[in-house]
Coordinates of C-alpha atoms in Angstrom, one line a residue:
Chain A
M1 CA -29.5 61.5 12.5
D2 CA -32.8 63.1 12.1
K3 CA -35.5 60.3 12.4
S4 CA -37.5 61.6 10.0
M5 CA -34.1 60.6 7.4
I6 CA -35.0 56.9 8.4
P7 CA -37.0 55.8 5.6
D8 CA -40.0 53.9 6.5
L9 CA -40.0 50.2 5.0
S10 CA -43.1 49.0 6.8
G11 CA -44.7 49.0 3.3
K12 CA -42.0 46.5 2.1
V13 CA -41.4 47.8 -1.2
I14 CA -38.8 49.6 -2.9
A15 CA -37.6 51.0 -6.5
I16 CA -34.4 50.0 -8.4
I17 CA -34.0 51.4 -11.6
A18 CA -33.0 49.8 -14.2
P19 CA -33.3 46.1 -14.5
G20 CA -29.9 45.8 -16.0
N21 CA -27.6 42.9 -14.5
M22 CA -26.7 44.6 -11.3
G23 CA -30.5 46.0 -10.7
A24 CA -32.1 42.8 -11.5
G25 CA -29.1 41.1 -9.3
L26 CA -30.1 43.6 -6.3
A27 CA -33.6 42.8 -7.1
T28 CA -33.2 39.3 -6.4
R29 CA -32.0 39.6 -3.3
V30 CA -34.4 42.2 -1.9
R31 CA -37.4 40.1 -3.2
A32 CA -35.6 36.9 -1.3
A33 CA -35.9 39.3 1.8
G34 CA -39.5 39.6 1.7
F35 CA -39.9 43.1 -0.4
S36 CA -41.5 43.9 -3.8
V37 CA -39.5 45.9 -6.3
R38 CA -40.8 48.6 -8.8
T39 CA -38.8 49.6 -11.5
L40 CA -39.4 51.8 -14.8
L41 CA -40.1 49.7 -17.9
A42 CA -41.3 52.4 -20.5
G43 CA -39.7 52.0 -23.8
R44 CA -37.8 49.1 -23.1
G45 CA -36.8 46.4 -25.2
E46 CA -38.3 42.6 -24.5
A47 CA -34.6 41.3 -23.1
T48 CA -34.8 44.2 -20.0
R49 CA -38.7 43.1 -19.7
M50 CA -37.5 39.3 -19.6
R51 CA -34.7 40.2 -17.1
A52 CA -37.0 42.2 -14.9
S53 CA -39.9 39.5 -14.8
Q54 CA -37.3 37.1 -14.0
A55 CA -36.2 39.0 -10.9
G56 CA -39.7 39.6 -10.2
M57 CA -39.5 43.4 -10.9
Q58 CA -43.0 45.1 -11.5
D59 CA -43.4 48.0 -13.7
A60 CA -44.3 51.3 -12.7
S61 CA -45.1 54.6 -13.4
P62 CA -43.0 57.4 -12.1
P63 CA -45.6 58.7 -9.4
D64 CA -45.4 54.7 -8.2
I65 CA -41.6 54.9 -8.2
A66 CA -41.8 58.3 -6.1
A67 CA -44.2 56.9 -3.7
C68 CA -41.6 54.0 -2.5
P69 CA -39.5 55.0 0.4
V70 CA -36.2 54.2 -1.3
I71 CA -35.0 54.4 -5.0
L72 CA -31.9 53.0 -6.1
S73 CA -30.5 54.3 -9.5
V74 CA -28.3 51.8 -11.2
V75 CA -28.0 52.5 -14.5
P76 CA -24.8 53.2 -17.0
P77 CA -22.8 56.4 -15.9
G78 CA -24.2 58.9 -19.0
R79 CA -27.8 57.7 -18.0
A80 CA -27.1 58.8 -14.2
H81 CA -28.1 62.4 -14.4
V82 CA -31.0 61.7 -17.3
L83 CA -33.1 59.6 -14.8
A84 CA -32.8 61.9 -12.0
R85 CA -34.3 64.6 -14.3
E86 CA -36.9 62.2 -15.8
L87 CA -38.0 61.4 -11.9
A88 CA -37.7 64.9 -10.7
P89 CA -41.3 65.9 -11.7
A90 CA -42.8 63.0 -9.6
L91 CA -40.6 63.7 -7.0
A92 CA -41.5 66.9 -6.7
A93 CA -45.4 66.1 -6.4
A94 CA -45.3 63.3 -3.8
P95 CA -46.5 64.0 -0.7
V96 CA -44.2 62.0 1.2
K97 CA -40.5 62.2 0.0
P98 CA -38.2 59.2 -1.1
L99 CA -34.5 59.0 -0.4
Y100 CA -33.0 58.9 -3.8
V101 CA -29.7 56.7 -4.2
D102 CA -27.5 57.5 -7.0
C103 CA -25.3 54.1 -7.1
N104 CA -23.7 54.8 -10.2
A105 CA -20.0 54.9 -11.3
V106 CA -19.6 58.6 -12.0
S107 CA -17.3 61.3 -10.6
P108 CA -17.9 63.1 -7.6
E109 CA -18.1 66.1 -9.4
T110 CA -20.9 64.5 -11.9
V111 CA -23.0 62.9 -8.3
K112 CA -23.3 66.5 -6.8
V113 CA -24.9 67.6 -10.1
I114 CA -27.2 65.1 -9.9
A115 CA -27.9 65.6 -6.1
E116 CA -28.7 69.1 -6.6
T117 CA -31.5 68.0 -9.0
I118 CA -33.1 65.9 -6.5
T119 CA -32.8 67.7 -3.5
A120 CA -34.7 70.9 -5.5
T121 CA -37.6 68.6 -5.5
G122 CA -37.7 68.0 -1.7
A123 CA -36.6 64.2 -1.5
A124 CA -33.2 63.3 0.3
F125 CA -30.4 62.2 -1.8
A126 CA -27.4 59.9 -0.9
D127 CA -24.3 59.0 -2.9
A128 CA -23.5 55.5 -3.4
G129 CA -20.6 53.1 -5.2
I130 CA -21.3 49.4 -5.3
I131 CA -18.4 46.9 -5.2
G132 CA -18.7 43.7 -6.3
L133 CA -20.4 41.6 -9.3
P134 CA -24.1 41.5 -9.8
P135 CA -25.2 39.1 -7.1
T136 CA -27.2 35.8 -8.0
A137 CA -29.6 34.1 -5.9
D138 CA -26.9 32.6 -3.5
G139 CA -24.0 34.3 -4.2
P140 CA -21.6 36.8 -3.0
L141 CA -23.2 40.1 -2.0
P142 CA -21.8 43.2 -3.5
V143 CA -21.1 45.6 -0.8
I144 CA -23.0 49.4 -1.1
Y145 CA -20.8 51.9 0.1
A146 CA -23.1 55.3 1.0
S147 CA -22.0 58.7 2.0
G148 CA -23.9 62.3 2.5
E149 CA -26.2 63.4 5.3
A150 CA -29.2 60.9 4.4
A151 CA -26.9 57.7 4.1
P152 CA -27.4 56.5 7.5
G153 CA -30.9 56.3 6.8
L154 CA -29.9 53.6 3.7
A155 CA -28.7 51.3 6.6
A156 CA -32.4 50.3 6.8
L157 CA -31.7 48.1 3.4
N158 CA -29.8 46.0 5.6
H159 CA -32.8 44.2 6.6
A160 CA -33.9 43.9 3.0
G161 CA -31.6 41.7 1.7
L162 CA -28.7 44.2 0.6
D163 CA -25.3 45.0 2.1
I164 CA -25.0 48.7 2.7
R165 CA -21.6 50.2 4.7
V166 CA -22.3 53.8 5.4
L167 CA -19.0 56.3 5.2
D168 CA -18.3 59.2 7.4
G169 CA -18.4 61.8 4.7
P170 CA -20.1 64.2 2.1
V171 CA -22.0 63.3 -1.1
G172 CA -19.0 62.2 -3.4
A173 CA -17.3 60.1 -0.8
A174 CA -19.0 56.9 -1.8
S175 CA -18.4 57.9 -5.6
T176 CA -14.5 58.8 -4.8
L177 CA -14.3 55.3 -3.3
K178 CA -15.7 53.4 -6.2
M179 CA -13.5 55.8 -8.8
C180 CA -10.4 54.9 -7.1
Y181 CA -11.2 51.3 -6.2
A182 CA -12.3 50.4 -9.9
G183 CA -9.1 52.9 -11.5
I184 CA -7.1 50.4 -9.8
G185 CA -8.8 47.2 -10.9
K186 CA -10.1 48.1 -14.5
G187 CA -6.8 50.2 -14.6
L188 CA -4.4 46.7 -14.1
T189 CA -6.7 44.9 -16.7
A190 CA -6.0 47.6 -19.4
L191 CA -2.3 47.8 -18.7
A192 CA -1.9 44.1 -18.8
C193 CA -3.8 43.8 -22.1
A194 CA -1.8 46.5 -23.7
M195 CA 1.5 45.0 -22.8
I196 CA 0.5 41.3 -23.9
L197 CA -0.8 42.6 -27.1
A198 CA 2.4 44.6 -27.5
A199 CA 4.4 41.2 -26.3
E200 CA 2.4 39.4 -29.1
R201 CA 2.7 41.5 -32.1
A202 CA 6.4 41.4 -31.6
G203 CA 6.7 37.6 -31.0
A204 CA 7.7 37.6 -27.6
G205 CA 4.1 36.4 -25.9
E206 CA 5.2 33.1 -25.2
A207 CA 8.2 34.3 -23.5
L208 CA 6.4 37.1 -21.5
H209 CA 3.9 34.3 -20.2
A210 CA 6.7 32.3 -19.3
E211 CA 8.4 34.8 -17.2
M212 CA 5.2 35.6 -15.5
E213 CA 4.7 32.2 -14.7
R214 CA 7.9 31.9 -13.1
S215 CA 8.2 35.4 -11.4
Q216 CA 4.4 36.7 -11.4
K217 CA 2.2 33.8 -10.7
M218 CA -0.3 35.7 -8.6
L219 CA -0.8 38.5 -10.9
L220 CA -1.5 36.2 -14.0
G221 CA -4.2 34.0 -12.4
R222 CA -5.5 37.3 -11.2
L223 CA -5.9 38.1 -15.1
E224 CA -6.8 34.8 -16.4
G225 CA -10.0 35.7 -14.5
S226 CA -10.1 39.7 -15.0
I227 CA -9.3 39.8 -18.8
P228 CA -11.8 37.3 -20.1
D229 CA -14.5 39.1 -17.8
M230 CA -13.5 42.2 -19.4
F231 CA -14.5 41.3 -22.9
P232 CA -18.2 41.7 -23.0
K233 CA -17.9 44.9 -20.4
A234 CA -15.2 46.8 -22.2
Y235 CA -17.8 49.3 -24.1
R236 CA -19.0 50.5 -20.6
W237 CA -15.7 50.8 -19.3
V238 CA -15.1 53.4 -21.8
A239 CA -17.0 56.5 -20.0
E240 CA -15.8 54.9 -16.6
M241 CA -12.4 55.6 -17.7
E242 CA -12.9 59.1 -18.9
E243 CA -14.8 59.6 -15.8
I244 CA -11.8 58.5 -13.7
G245 CA -9.8 61.1 -15.9
G246 CA -12.2 64.2 -15.6
F247 CA -12.2 63.4 -11.8
L248 CA -8.0 63.5 -11.6
D249 CA -8.4 66.9 -13.3
E250 CA -7.0 67.0 -16.7
E251 CA -3.9 69.2 -15.3
R252 CA -2.4 66.3 -13.7
P253 CA -0.3 63.9 -16.1
E254 CA -2.1 60.6 -14.3
S255 CA -5.4 61.9 -15.7
G256 CA -3.7 60.9 -19.0
I257 CA -3.1 57.3 -18.0
Y258 CA -6.6 57.0 -17.7
R259 CA -7.7 58.9 -20.6
G260 CA -5.6 56.5 -22.7
M261 CA -7.5 53.7 -20.7
A262 CA -10.6 54.7 -22.2
G263 CA -9.6 55.1 -25.7
F264 CA -7.7 51.4 -25.8
Y265 CA -11.0 49.9 -24.1
D266 CA -12.9 51.5 -27.0
R267 CA -10.7 49.8 -29.2
L268 CA -11.2 46.4 -27.7
A269 CA -14.7 47.0 -27.6
G270 CA -14.9 47.3 -31.2
D271 CA -12.6 44.6 -31.4
F272 CA -14.9 42.1 -29.5
D273 CA -17.8 43.1 -31.7
A274 CA -16.5 42.4 -34.4
Q275 CA -14.6 39.0 -33.7
G276 CA -11.3 40.8 -34.1
P277 CA -7.7 39.8 -33.7
E278 CA -6.8 41.3 -30.8
I279 CA -9.4 39.8 -28.3
A280 CA -8.2 36.7 -30.1
A281 CA -4.5 37.5 -29.4
L282 CA -5.5 38.0 -25.5
K283 CA -7.3 34.6 -25.4
R284 CA -4.4 32.8 -27.2
F285 CA -1.7 34.8 -24.4
L286 CA -4.0 33.1 -21.7
D287 CA -4.4 29.9 -22.7
K288 CA -0.9 29.2 -23.1
K289 CA 0.6 26.3 -20.7
Chain B
M1 CA 25.2 28.2 -34.5
D2 CA 28.6 29.3 -36.0
K3 CA 31.3 28.1 -33.6
S4 CA 33.3 31.6 -33.8
M5 CA 30.4 33.3 -32.0
I6 CA 31.1 31.2 -28.9
P7 CA 32.8 33.7 -26.8
D8 CA 36.4 32.1 -25.4
L9 CA 35.9 32.4 -21.6
S10 CA 39.3 30.4 -20.7
G11 CA 40.7 33.9 -19.8
K12 CA 38.4 34.2 -17.2
V13 CA 37.7 38.2 -17.6
I14 CA 34.1 40.0 -18.7
A15 CA 33.7 43.7 -18.9
I16 CA 30.6 45.2 -17.1
I17 CA 29.8 48.6 -17.4
A18 CA 28.9 50.8 -15.4
P19 CA 29.0 49.8 -11.9
G20 CA 25.7 50.8 -10.8
N21 CA 23.5 48.5 -8.5
M22 CA 22.4 46.0 -11.0
G23 CA 26.2 46.1 -12.7
A24 CA 28.1 46.1 -9.1
G25 CA 25.6 43.2 -8.1
L26 CA 26.1 41.1 -11.4
A27 CA 29.9 41.7 -10.8
T28 CA 30.1 40.2 -7.6
R29 CA 28.7 37.2 -8.6
V30 CA 30.7 37.0 -11.5
R31 CA 33.6 37.1 -9.6
A32 CA 32.0 34.5 -7.1
A33 CA 32.2 32.1 -10.1
G34 CA 36.0 32.7 -10.1
F35 CA 36.2 35.7 -13.0
S36 CA 37.7 38.8 -12.9
V37 CA 35.6 41.9 -14.1
R38 CA 36.8 44.9 -15.9
T39 CA 34.8 48.4 -16.3
L40 CA 35.1 51.9 -17.0
L41 CA 35.5 54.4 -14.0
A42 CA 37.1 57.7 -16.2
G43 CA 35.2 60.5 -15.0
R44 CA 32.8 58.9 -12.5
G45 CA 32.7 60.0 -8.9
E46 CA 34.0 58.9 -5.5
A47 CA 30.7 56.5 -4.6
T48 CA 30.8 54.8 -8.1
R49 CA 34.6 54.0 -7.3
M50 CA 33.7 52.9 -4.0
R51 CA 31.2 50.5 -5.6
A52 CA 33.2 49.0 -8.1
S53 CA 36.1 48.5 -5.2
Q54 CA 33.8 46.7 -3.4
A55 CA 32.4 44.3 -6.2
G56 CA 36.4 43.7 -6.7
M57 CA 35.8 45.7 -10.4
Q58 CA 39.0 46.6 -11.9
D59 CA 39.3 49.8 -13.8
A60 CA 40.4 49.1 -17.4
S61 CA 40.7 51.4 -20.7
P62 CA 38.6 51.4 -23.8
P63 CA 41.3 48.8 -25.6
D64 CA 41.1 46.6 -22.5
I65 CA 37.6 46.3 -21.9
A66 CA 37.5 45.5 -25.8
A67 CA 39.7 43.0 -25.4
C68 CA 37.4 41.1 -23.0
P69 CA 35.3 38.1 -24.9
V70 CA 32.0 39.5 -23.8
I71 CA 31.2 43.1 -22.7
L72 CA 27.9 43.7 -20.7
S73 CA 26.4 47.0 -21.4
V74 CA 24.1 48.2 -17.8
V75 CA 23.5 51.5 -17.8
P76 CA 20.7 53.9 -17.4
P77 CA 18.2 54.1 -21.0
G78 CA 19.5 57.2 -22.1
R79 CA 23.3 56.2 -21.5
A80 CA 23.0 53.1 -23.6
H81 CA 23.8 54.3 -26.9
V82 CA 26.5 57.1 -25.6
L83 CA 28.4 54.0 -24.3
A84 CA 28.3 52.1 -27.6
R85 CA 29.6 55.0 -29.6
E86 CA 32.5 55.7 -26.9
L87 CA 33.3 52.2 -27.3
A88 CA 33.2 51.8 -31.1
P89 CA 36.5 53.1 -31.9
A90 CA 38.4 50.4 -29.7
L91 CA 36.2 47.8 -30.6
A92 CA 36.6 48.7 -34.5
A93 CA 40.5 48.3 -33.6
A94 CA 40.2 44.9 -31.4
P95 CA 42.2 42.0 -33.3
V96 CA 39.7 39.3 -31.8
K97 CA 35.9 40.8 -31.8
P98 CA 34.1 40.7 -28.6
L99 CA 30.6 39.8 -28.0
Y100 CA 28.4 43.4 -26.6
V101 CA 25.4 42.8 -25.0
D102 CA 23.2 45.7 -24.3
C103 CA 21.3 44.7 -21.1
N104 CA 19.4 47.9 -20.5
A105 CA 15.9 49.0 -20.5
V106 CA 15.2 50.5 -23.9
S107 CA 12.6 50.1 -26.8
P108 CA 13.5 47.6 -29.4
E109 CA 13.4 50.5 -31.9
T110 CA 16.6 52.2 -29.6
V111 CA 18.3 48.5 -29.5
K112 CA 18.4 48.5 -33.2
V113 CA 19.9 51.4 -33.4
I114 CA 22.6 50.4 -30.8
A115 CA 23.4 47.0 -32.9
E116 CA 24.0 48.9 -36.2
T117 CA 26.5 51.1 -34.0
I118 CA 28.4 47.9 -32.7
T119 CA 28.1 45.6 -35.7
A120 CA 29.9 48.4 -37.9
T121 CA 33.0 47.7 -35.8
G122 CA 33.1 44.2 -36.6
A123 CA 31.8 42.9 -33.0
A124 CA 28.6 40.7 -32.4
F125 CA 26.1 42.0 -30.8
A126 CA 23.3 40.5 -28.3
D127 CA 20.1 42.0 -27.2
A128 CA 19.4 41.4 -23.6
G129 CA 16.8 42.5 -20.8
I130 CA 17.2 42.0 -16.8
I131 CA 14.1 40.7 -15.0
G132 CA 14.6 41.1 -11.3
L133 CA 16.5 43.2 -8.7
P134 CA 20.2 43.6 -8.1
P135 CA 21.8 40.6 -6.7
T136 CA 23.7 40.5 -3.4
A137 CA 26.3 38.0 -2.7
D138 CA 23.9 35.0 -1.8
G139 CA 20.2 36.2 -3.0
P140 CA 18.3 35.5 -5.7
L141 CA 19.8 36.1 -9.2
P142 CA 17.9 38.3 -12.0
V143 CA 17.3 36.2 -14.9
I144 CA 19.1 37.7 -18.2
Y145 CA 16.9 37.2 -21.4
A146 CA 19.0 37.5 -24.3
S147 CA 17.9 37.4 -28.0
G148 CA 19.5 37.9 -31.8
E149 CA 21.8 35.5 -33.7
A150 CA 24.7 36.1 -31.5
A151 CA 22.8 35.4 -27.8
P152 CA 23.4 31.6 -27.9
G153 CA 27.0 32.6 -27.6
L154 CA 25.8 34.3 -24.3
A155 CA 25.0 31.4 -22.5
A156 CA 28.5 30.7 -21.9
L157 CA 28.2 33.0 -18.9
N158 CA 25.9 30.4 -17.3
H159 CA 29.1 29.1 -16.3
A160 CA 30.1 32.4 -14.9
G161 CA 27.6 33.2 -12.1
L162 CA 24.8 34.4 -14.1
D163 CA 21.3 33.1 -15.2
I164 CA 21.1 33.7 -18.8
R165 CA 17.9 32.9 -20.8
V166 CA 18.2 32.4 -24.8
L167 CA 14.9 33.5 -26.8
D168 CA 14.4 32.3 -30.1
G169 CA 13.8 35.9 -31.6
P170 CA 16.2 38.5 -33.3
V171 CA 17.9 41.7 -31.8
G172 CA 14.3 43.3 -30.1
A173 CA 12.8 40.5 -28.6
A174 CA 14.5 40.8 -25.3
S175 CA 13.8 44.5 -25.3
T176 CA 10.3 43.9 -26.1
L177 CA 10.2 41.1 -23.5
K178 CA 11.6 43.5 -20.4
M179 CA 9.2 46.4 -21.6
C180 CA 6.1 44.7 -21.7
Y181 CA 7.2 43.0 -18.2
A182 CA 8.0 46.4 -16.7
G183 CA 5.1 48.1 -18.3
I184 CA 2.7 45.7 -16.2
G185 CA 4.6 45.8 -12.8
K186 CA 5.8 49.3 -12.7
G187 CA 2.4 50.6 -14.6
L188 CA 0.6 48.8 -11.7
T189 CA 2.4 50.9 -8.9
A190 CA 2.0 54.1 -10.9
L191 CA -2.0 53.6 -11.3
A192 CA -2.4 52.8 -7.6
C193 CA -0.3 55.4 -6.5
A194 CA -2.5 58.0 -8.5
M195 CA -5.6 56.3 -6.9
I196 CA -4.4 56.3 -3.5
L197 CA -3.2 60.1 -3.6
A198 CA -6.9 60.4 -5.4
A199 CA -8.4 58.8 -2.1
E200 CA -6.4 60.4 0.2
R201 CA -7.0 63.8 -1.3
A202 CA -11.0 63.3 -0.9
G203 CA -10.8 62.3 2.3
A204 CA -11.4 58.4 1.3
G205 CA -7.9 56.7 1.7
E206 CA -9.2 55.0 4.8
A207 CA -12.3 53.4 3.3
L208 CA -10.2 52.5 0.4
H209 CA -7.8 50.8 2.5
A210 CA -10.6 49.2 4.4
E211 CA -12.0 48.0 1.1
M212 CA -8.9 46.7 -0.4
E213 CA -8.2 44.9 3.0
R214 CA -11.5 43.1 2.6
S215 CA -11.9 42.0 -1.2
Q216 CA -8.1 42.8 -2.5
K217 CA -5.7 41.7 0.1
M218 CA -3.5 39.9 -2.4
L219 CA -2.9 43.4 -4.6
L220 CA -2.6 45.3 -1.5
G221 CA -0.1 43.0 0.0
R222 CA 2.0 43.5 -3.1
L223 CA 1.8 47.3 -3.0
E224 CA 2.8 47.5 0.5
G225 CA 6.5 46.1 -1.0
S226 CA 6.2 47.6 -4.6
I227 CA 5.3 51.1 -3.5
P228 CA 7.9 51.9 -1.1
D229 CA 10.3 50.2 -3.4
M230 CA 9.5 52.8 -6.4
F231 CA 10.0 56.2 -4.2
P232 CA 14.0 56.1 -4.6
K233 CA 13.3 54.6 -7.9
A234 CA 11.0 57.1 -9.8
Y235 CA 13.1 59.3 -11.6
R236 CA 14.5 56.4 -13.4
W237 CA 11.3 55.0 -14.5
V238 CA 10.2 58.7 -16.1
A239 CA 12.7 57.5 -19.0
E240 CA 11.5 53.8 -18.7
M241 CA 8.0 54.8 -18.9
E242 CA 8.7 57.1 -22.1
E243 CA 10.5 54.5 -23.9
I244 CA 7.1 52.1 -23.5
G245 CA 5.2 55.0 -24.5
G246 CA 7.2 55.2 -27.7
F247 CA 7.1 51.7 -28.2
L248 CA 3.5 51.3 -28.3
D249 CA 3.2 53.7 -31.3
E250 CA 2.0 57.2 -30.4
E251 CA -0.9 56.8 -32.5
R252 CA -2.4 54.1 -30.4
P253 CA -4.2 55.1 -27.3
E254 CA -2.6 52.9 -24.9
S255 CA 0.8 55.0 -25.7
G256 CA -0.8 58.1 -23.7
I257 CA -1.0 55.5 -20.8
Y258 CA 2.4 55.3 -20.1
R259 CA 3.1 58.8 -21.5
G260 CA 0.8 59.8 -18.3
M261 CA 2.8 57.7 -16.1
A262 CA 6.2 59.0 -17.2
G263 CA 4.9 62.4 -16.3
F264 CA 3.1 61.4 -12.9
Y265 CA 7.0 59.4 -11.9
D266 CA 8.4 62.6 -12.5
R267 CA 6.2 64.7 -10.2
L268 CA 6.6 61.7 -7.6
A269 CA 10.4 61.7 -8.1
G270 CA 10.6 65.5 -7.4
D271 CA 8.2 64.9 -4.1
F272 CA 10.2 62.4 -3.2
D273 CA 13.6 64.5 -3.4
A274 CA 11.7 67.7 -1.7
Q275 CA 10.1 65.3 1.3
G276 CA 7.0 66.7 -0.4
P277 CA 2.9 65.8 0.4
E278 CA 2.5 63.1 -1.9
I279 CA 5.1 60.4 -0.6
A280 CA 3.9 61.3 3.1
A281 CA 0.5 60.6 1.5
L282 CA 1.4 57.2 0.4
K283 CA 3.1 55.9 3.1
R284 CA 0.4 57.3 5.1
F285 CA -2.1 54.7 3.3
L286 CA 0.2 51.9 3.5
D287 CA 0.6 52.5 7.3
K288 CA -3.1 52.5 7.9
K289 CA -4.1 49.0 9.6

């Protein structure tokens, strides 16, 4: 690897945008390793500022963000390219170019477009995918997979409290991995919910639970955790399922599987907001003994 | 329950149609319990006749089938109503009416239509759903769930080598249970295959396998069994996924999940017949260490 591609972390500062649950969780661990963490708070609400403050993240201007050796973009899928475009002028103006890392759940196609926006400023770009839950101060760390020519430089963050694993592949490989992994796990949650709701509507919920208890105990145990965990996240998974559907190519029938899941999660998200009957039916199913 | 609804098994004979893997497997166990088993072989090929003979099933005419106290219909989903219509004249002519049990993977709507065809002949009807693999001479028995007014009578077969569980619900409840159970298990296999193939196409198969090995070991272990088991059955699962899609109501987005799976299994079935690249890619993934 070109030595100039290893970010200089001697100043012990990086940028993580934004302070959502994942961004703030990662910041907590980076700070515990002795680093300071800059973020963008302009225009953000009170809850976000509070979360940033609790994680010890410092509000900074785009030029101060661009002056960090590494910038991690950790935003909802729909915001990934928007953030890259917002920071592009500051990156273009920066005398020393940072490594910009897109860690978001976007398709390989989308991440390639983001990479073009960033590399046009002279900054280095790495594709990344985060697998695991937002970390707490002492819980398990999620794994950050990275790919692309500049990805090996990201491994320097293994000395900054993170778990970085470099894939031998171009920009797009890390996003592909994240997408396929999420497509199995979040897909399983979707179809189990669809079938549980169908059984409950037909009065067969009790029998389905008993049969799963008998012959699919392992799977039932997993769903007891993953289904309630999904309720508050369903609204975010809509875009993620759409990204997977697009990634699979609309001409393949399996693309329709994920388009159907996007619509299904959209309905569940509305039901969760309205404290509606479907979330209640899923809870009732999982509470059966 | 009306006592007249308990089938008289004193003659120690029942009918099981047809001698597919499941039908012949059930016949083996019923015969081991001291019963003889009649079936329909008219127009069937050599392989089917051989399987029937190995299971000790006797070829019979429709009137001889109609003379059995219990008739189990165990056929591919698309044949379920066809068989009921074929047997209807013999059932109508039978002096003592049998209990006709539809054990097929059809939707609750389809089974209600079949019930009408049968009850119009004066015969009793029970809905049933089989959960589990075709039994061997000494392996585990699949469970036969049954519903509808006449279902309690089917419990008499618990003395004839079978495992019958009666659900407290109308005709349609057993089919609903079977459909929801299959929709989770066969659905999981479908989406795992879709994501594995996407990862393999993008060169991320190795990384996906390693990450699942690390964080989804239980799920990976399950897929190592369920994916190869699916290859020769994919062609049958096309209709089953379509039945589930229809059962979910086309206006619900989750119906699209199963329509997508039907198309996907159809493509995999073709690939299996042609010894094509997708089955090979799935095997390669599962063989990684």
